[in-house]
Amino acid sequence: MSLTDILSPSDIAAALRDCQAPDSFSPKKFFQISGMSKKSSSQLKEIFRILDNDQSGFIEEDELKYFLQRFECGARVLTTSETKSFLAAADHDGDGKIGAE
């Protein structure tokens, strides 16, 4: 399964266009534009599984840096500040990684 089986390719493209400039990435806005914010819990878990590159059950900081590239190979890498902000917003237990929950 791929992300385009769950999300519209045009919505993914729009979300990536919105954050092309360094330090312009906003997880909340990306999730809205890409359509992720409208998906069911089971669909979000499948998206998480696809984004979890090493299939560890968590998305760690190293994987998060390449978050946009999981949507499109040529997409940019998140900046250090974007990666740290994204991790801080989603890491609810402070363990330095994001779980599917």
Tab-separated table of N, CA and C in Angstrom:
chain	number	residue	atom	x	y	z
A	1	MET	N	0.846	-1.177	0.000
A	1	MET	CA	0.000	0.000	0.000
A	1	MET	C	0.894	1.243	0.000
A	2	SER	N	0.417	2.267	-0.685
A	2	SER	CA	1.178	3.517	-0.712
A	2	SER	C	0.308	4.656	-0.187
A	3	LEU	N	0.935	5.788	0.036
A	3	LEU	CA	0.205	6.947	0.543
A	3	LEU	C	-0.889	7.396	-0.412
A	4	THR	N	-0.660	7.222	-1.714
A	4	THR	CA	-1.674	7.646	-2.688
A	4	THR	C	-2.868	6.695	-2.747
A	5	ASP	N	-2.790	5.573	-2.054
A	5	ASP	CA	-3.959	4.713	-1.904
A	5	ASP	C	-4.908	5.283	-0.847
A	6	ILE	N	-4.387	6.158	0.001
A	6	ILE	CA	-5.165	6.735	1.100
A	6	ILE	C	-5.421	8.228	0.880
A	7	LEU	N	-4.416	8.926	0.361
A	7	LEU	CA	-4.497	10.368	0.149
A	7	LEU	C	-4.496	10.686	-1.342
A	8	SER	N	-5.171	11.729	-1.698
A	8	SER	CA	-5.224	12.162	-3.092
A	8	SER	C	-3.859	12.698	-3.535
A	9	PRO	N	-3.362	12.249	-4.682
A	9	PRO	CA	-2.087	12.785	-5.180
A	9	PRO	C	-2.111	14.312	-5.336
A	10	SER	N	-3.244	14.871	-5.730
A	10	SER	CA	-3.310	16.336	-5.879
A	10	SER	C	-3.266	17.031	-4.525
A	11	ASP	N	-3.853	16.431	-3.493
A	11	ASP	CA	-3.776	17.011	-2.139
A	11	ASP	C	-2.356	16.920	-1.593
A	12	ILE	N	-1.683	15.801	-1.852
A	12	ILE	CA	-0.282	15.660	-1.432
A	12	ILE	C	0.566	16.725	-2.118
A	13	ALA	N	0.384	16.887	-3.421
A	13	ALA	CA	1.150	17.884	-4.181
A	13	ALA	C	0.901	19.291	-3.641
A	14	ALA	N	-0.345	19.607	-3.318
A	14	ALA	CA	-0.673	20.931	-2.774
A	14	ALA	C	-0.007	21.143	-1.413
A	15	ALA	N	-0.017	20.122	-0.586
A	15	ALA	CA	0.602	20.224	0.742
A	15	ALA	C	2.112	20.424	0.616
A	16	LEU	N	2.735	19.714	-0.312
A	16	LEU	CA	4.184	19.865	-0.517
A	16	LEU	C	4.527	21.238	-1.095
A	17	ARG	N	3.705	21.743	-1.997
A	17	ARG	CA	3.931	23.092	-2.552
A	17	ARG	C	3.861	24.143	-1.461
A	18	ASP	N	2.949	23.946	-0.517
A	18	ASP	CA	2.737	24.924	0.553
A	18	ASP	C	3.960	25.081	1.461
A	19	CYS	N	4.795	24.054	1.541
A	19	CYS	CA	5.927	24.114	2.472
A	19	CYS	C	7.264	23.934	1.757
A	20	GLN	N	7.360	24.397	0.533
A	20	GLN	CA	8.605	24.264	-0.229
A	20	GLN	C	9.759	25.056	0.381
A	21	ALA	N	9.481	26.231	0.906
A	21	ALA	CA	10.549	27.072	1.448
A	21	ALA	C	11.035	26.515	2.781
A	22	PRO	N	12.338	26.551	3.021
A	22	PRO	CA	12.859	26.110	4.316
A	22	PRO	C	12.178	26.864	5.463
A	23	ASP	N	11.915	26.155	6.532
A	23	ASP	CA	11.279	26.691	7.739
A	23	ASP	C	9.849	27.166	7.516
A	24	SER	N	9.180	26.619	6.495
A	24	SER	CA	7.774	26.964	6.248
A	24	SER	C	6.825	25.818	6.587
A	25	PHE	N	7.367	24.682	7.032
A	25	PHE	CA	6.556	23.505	7.312
A	25	PHE	C	5.790	23.658	8.616
A	26	SER	N	4.485	23.432	8.543
A	26	SER	CA	3.617	23.396	9.718
A	26	SER	C	2.885	22.058	9.679
A	27	PRO	N	3.133	21.179	10.655
A	27	PRO	CA	2.468	19.865	10.630
A	27	PRO	C	0.950	19.987	10.524
A	28	LYS	N	0.359	20.869	11.317
A	28	LYS	CA	-1.097	21.009	11.323
A	28	LYS	C	-1.608	21.415	9.941
A	29	LYS	N	-0.961	22.387	9.323
A	29	LYS	CA	-1.372	22.843	7.994
A	29	LYS	C	-1.136	21.749	6.950
A	30	PHE	N	-0.010	21.044	7.051
A	30	PHE	CA	0.285	19.952	6.120
A	30	PHE	C	-0.784	18.871	6.219
A	31	PHE	N	-1.164	18.507	7.448
A	31	PHE	CA	-2.174	17.469	7.644
A	31	PHE	C	-3.515	17.903	7.069
A	32	GLN	N	-3.845	19.192	7.204
A	32	GLN	CA	-5.104	19.700	6.657
A	32	GLN	C	-5.092	19.684	5.133
A	33	ILE	N	-4.053	20.246	4.530
A	33	ILE	CA	-3.994	20.357	3.076
A	33	ILE	C	-3.910	18.970	2.414
A	34	SER	N	-3.138	18.078	3.007
A	34	SER	CA	-2.969	16.744	2.420
A	34	SER	C	-4.205	15.865	2.591
A	35	GLY	N	-5.105	16.257	3.478
A	35	GLY	CA	-6.299	15.463	3.745
A	35	GLY	C	-6.145	14.494	4.897
A	36	MET	N	-4.968	14.455	5.511
A	36	MET	CA	-4.743	13.521	6.624
A	36	MET	C	-5.665	13.813	7.805
A	37	SER	N	-5.980	15.081	8.025
A	37	SER	CA	-6.804	15.443	9.185
A	37	SER	C	-8.244	14.942	9.055
A	38	LYS	N	-8.628	14.498	7.873
A	38	LYS	CA	-9.991	14.005	7.649
A	38	LYS	C	-10.071	12.477	7.587
A	39	LYS	N	-8.974	11.811	7.840
A	39	LYS	CA	-8.942	10.353	7.714
A	39	LYS	C	-9.343	9.671	9.018
A	40	SER	N	-9.816	8.451	8.891
A	40	SER	CA	-10.214	7.658	10.055
A	40	SER	C	-8.976	7.217	10.833
A	41	SER	N	-9.210	6.744	12.018
A	41	SER	CA	-8.120	6.249	12.866
A	41	SER	C	-7.366	5.114	12.183
A	42	SER	N	-8.084	4.201	11.551
A	42	SER	CA	-7.412	3.081	10.891
A	42	SER	C	-6.606	3.560	9.679
A	43	GLN	N	-7.114	4.542	8.958
A	43	GLN	CA	-6.364	5.094	7.825
A	43	GLN	C	-5.108	5.815	8.318
A	44	LEU	N	-5.230	6.541	9.421
A	44	LEU	CA	-4.057	7.235	9.980
A	44	LEU	C	-3.004	6.248	10.453
A	45	LYS	N	-3.424	5.136	11.017
A	45	LYS	CA	-2.463	4.116	11.446
A	45	LYS	C	-1.741	3.509	10.243
A	46	GLU	N	-2.445	3.350	9.136
A	46	GLU	CA	-1.813	2.840	7.919
A	46	GLU	C	-0.820	3.867	7.370
A	47	ILE	N	-1.195	5.140	7.387
A	47	ILE	CA	-0.275	6.200	6.963
A	47	ILE	C	0.962	6.181	7.852
A	48	PHE	N	0.769	6.058	9.155
A	48	PHE	CA	1.893	5.999	10.100
A	48	PHE	C	2.803	4.818	9.757
A	49	ARG	N	2.215	3.678	9.484
A	49	ARG	CA	3.005	2.484	9.151
A	49	ARG	C	3.871	2.747	7.914
A	50	ILE	N	3.303	3.419	6.929
A	50	ILE	CA	4.048	3.741	5.712
A	50	ILE	C	5.181	4.725	6.015
A	51	LEU	N	4.920	5.689	6.884
A	51	LEU	CA	5.923	6.710	7.218
A	51	LEU	C	7.018	6.178	8.137
A	52	ASP	N	6.716	5.128	8.881
A	52	ASP	CA	7.687	4.511	9.798
A	52	ASP	C	8.657	3.676	8.964
A	53	ASN	N	9.674	4.324	8.448
A	53	ASN	CA	10.592	3.730	7.477
A	53	ASN	C	11.235	2.434	7.961
A	54	ASP	N	11.631	2.373	9.224
A	54	ASP	CA	12.298	1.167	9.729
A	54	ASP	C	11.331	0.185	10.392
A	55	GLN	N	10.034	0.502	10.342
A	55	GLN	CA	8.988	-0.362	10.894
A	55	GLN	C	9.211	-0.696	12.367
A	56	SER	N	9.732	0.272	13.119
A	56	SER	CA	9.987	0.075	14.549
A	56	SER	C	8.748	0.305	15.407
A	57	GLY	N	7.700	0.863	14.801
A	57	GLY	CA	6.515	1.216	15.579
A	57	GLY	C	6.580	2.652	16.067
A	58	PHE	N	7.662	3.323	15.740
A	58	PHE	CA	7.868	4.721	16.131
A	58	PHE	C	8.502	5.484	14.977
A	59	ILE	N	8.270	6.778	14.960
A	59	ILE	CA	8.974	7.645	14.022
A	59	ILE	C	9.943	8.474	14.857
A	60	GLU	N	11.220	8.221	14.637
A	60	GLU	CA	12.265	8.900	15.377
A	60	GLU	C	12.698	10.160	14.624
A	61	GLU	N	13.502	10.985	15.286
A	61	GLU	CA	13.939	12.250	14.713
A	61	GLU	C	14.615	12.085	13.353
A	62	ASP	N	15.443	11.054	13.197
A	62	ASP	CA	16.116	10.829	11.911
A	62	ASP	C	15.117	10.549	10.789
A	63	GLU	N	14.057	9.813	11.089
A	63	GLU	CA	13.027	9.537	10.087
A	63	GLU	C	12.189	10.790	9.816
A	64	LEU	N	11.939	11.551	10.867
A	64	LEU	CA	11.103	12.740	10.751
A	64	LEU	C	11.726	13.777	9.822
A	65	LYS	N	13.032	13.848	9.818
A	65	LYS	CA	13.749	14.790	8.953
A	65	LYS	C	13.375	14.571	7.491
A	66	TYR	N	13.118	13.327	7.119
A	66	TYR	CA	12.804	12.969	5.734
A	66	TYR	C	11.299	12.787	5.514
A	67	PHE	N	10.499	13.302	6.408
A	67	PHE	CA	9.037	13.165	6.371
A	67	PHE	C	8.452	13.527	5.005
A	68	LEU	N	8.808	14.688	4.458
A	68	LEU	CA	8.239	15.137	3.184
A	68	LEU	C	8.640	14.221	2.035
A	69	GLN	N	9.831	13.639	2.122
A	69	GLN	CA	10.301	12.753	1.063
A	69	GLN	C	9.532	11.438	1.030
A	70	ARG	N	8.858	11.099	2.085
A	70	ARG	CA	8.020	9.891	2.086
A	70	ARG	C	6.769	10.114	1.234
A	71	PHE	N	6.417	11.395	1.027
A	71	PHE	CA	5.269	11.743	0.197
A	71	PHE	C	5.664	11.912	-1.266
A	72	GLU	N	6.890	12.399	-1.488
A	72	GLU	CA	7.414	12.573	-2.846
A	72	GLU	C	8.937	12.537	-2.778
A	73	CYS	N	9.546	11.685	-3.582
A	73	CYS	CA	10.997	11.477	-3.537
A	73	CYS	C	11.806	12.766	-3.653
A	74	GLY	N	11.377	13.701	-4.479
A	74	GLY	CA	12.146	14.919	-4.691
A	74	GLY	C	11.875	16.022	-3.693
A	75	ALA	N	11.036	15.759	-2.715
A	75	ALA	CA	10.696	16.796	-1.730
A	75	ALA	C	11.915	17.122	-0.869
A	76	ARG	N	11.869	18.282	-0.278
A	76	ARG	CA	12.997	18.727	0.541
A	76	ARG	C	13.031	18.013	1.892
A	77	VAL	N	14.177	18.075	2.526
A	77	VAL	CA	14.379	17.559	3.878
A	77	VAL	C	13.939	18.658	4.843
A	78	LEU	N	13.296	18.291	5.929
A	78	LEU	CA	12.919	19.285	6.933
A	78	LEU	C	14.179	19.865	7.572
A	79	THR	N	14.141	21.141	7.897
A	79	THR	CA	15.273	21.763	8.581
A	79	THR	C	15.354	21.221	10.009
A	80	THR	N	16.464	21.452	10.644
A	80	THR	CA	16.636	21.002	12.029
A	80	THR	C	15.567	21.605	12.929
A	81	SER	N	15.292	22.890	12.766
A	81	SER	CA	14.281	23.530	13.622
A	81	SER	C	12.880	22.984	13.334
A	82	GLU	N	12.557	22.715	12.068
A	82	GLU	CA	11.258	22.127	11.733
A	82	GLU	C	11.133	20.726	12.331
A	83	THR	N	12.199	19.949	12.216
A	83	THR	CA	12.188	18.583	12.742
A	83	THR	C	11.985	18.593	14.250
A	84	LYS	N	12.714	19.449	14.944
A	84	LYS	CA	12.599	19.512	16.407
A	84	LYS	C	11.220	20.012	16.836
A	85	SER	N	10.665	20.992	16.129
A	85	SER	CA	9.319	21.494	16.444
A	85	SER	C	8.267	20.424	16.222
A	86	PHE	N	8.378	19.721	15.104
A	86	PHE	CA	7.443	18.645	14.768
A	86	PHE	C	7.508	17.563	15.837
A	87	LEU	N	8.707	17.166	16.205
A	87	LEU	CA	8.884	16.131	17.228
A	87	LEU	C	8.301	16.592	18.563
A	88	ALA	N	8.583	17.824	18.958
A	88	ALA	CA	8.082	18.344	20.230
A	88	ALA	C	6.553	18.375	20.253
A	89	ALA	N	5.942	18.706	19.119
A	89	ALA	CA	4.480	18.784	19.049
A	89	ALA	C	3.821	17.406	19.115
A	90	ALA	N	4.496	16.382	18.618
A	90	ALA	CA	3.879	15.059	18.521
A	90	ALA	C	4.379	14.052	19.558
A	91	ASP	N	5.476	14.350	20.228
A	91	ASP	CA	6.056	13.440	21.229
A	91	ASP	C	5.440	13.729	22.592
A	92	HIS	N	4.313	13.086	22.857
A	92	HIS	CA	3.558	13.398	24.066
A	92	HIS	C	4.161	12.844	25.348
A	93	ASP	N	5.033	11.854	25.258
A	93	ASP	CA	5.614	11.296	26.480
A	93	ASP	C	7.084	11.661	26.663
A	94	GLY	N	7.636	12.462	25.736
A	94	GLY	CA	8.997	12.964	25.884
A	94	GLY	C	10.095	11.939	25.666
A	95	ASP	N	9.799	10.843	24.975
A	95	ASP	CA	10.820	9.806	24.778
A	95	ASP	C	11.651	10.011	23.509
A	96	GLY	N	11.399	11.102	22.790
A	96	GLY	CA	12.189	11.405	21.605
A	96	GLY	C	11.739	10.697	20.350
A	97	LYS	N	10.537	10.143	20.387
A	97	LYS	CA	9.987	9.477	19.210
A	97	LYS	C	8.473	9.573	19.238
A	98	ILE	N	7.885	9.374	18.065
A	98	ILE	CA	6.433	9.496	17.914
A	98	ILE	C	5.845	8.104	17.705
A	99	GLY	N	4.881	7.754	18.538
A	99	GLY	CA	4.191	6.483	18.397
A	99	GLY	C	2.926	6.653	17.574
A	100	ALA	N	2.358	5.579	17.122
A	100	ALA	CA	1.160	5.616	16.286
A	100	ALA	C	-0.036	6.236	17.002
A	101	GLU	N	-0.068	6.161	18.298
A	101	GLU	CA	-1.186	6.719	19.046
A	101	GLU	C	-1.133	8.212	19.030
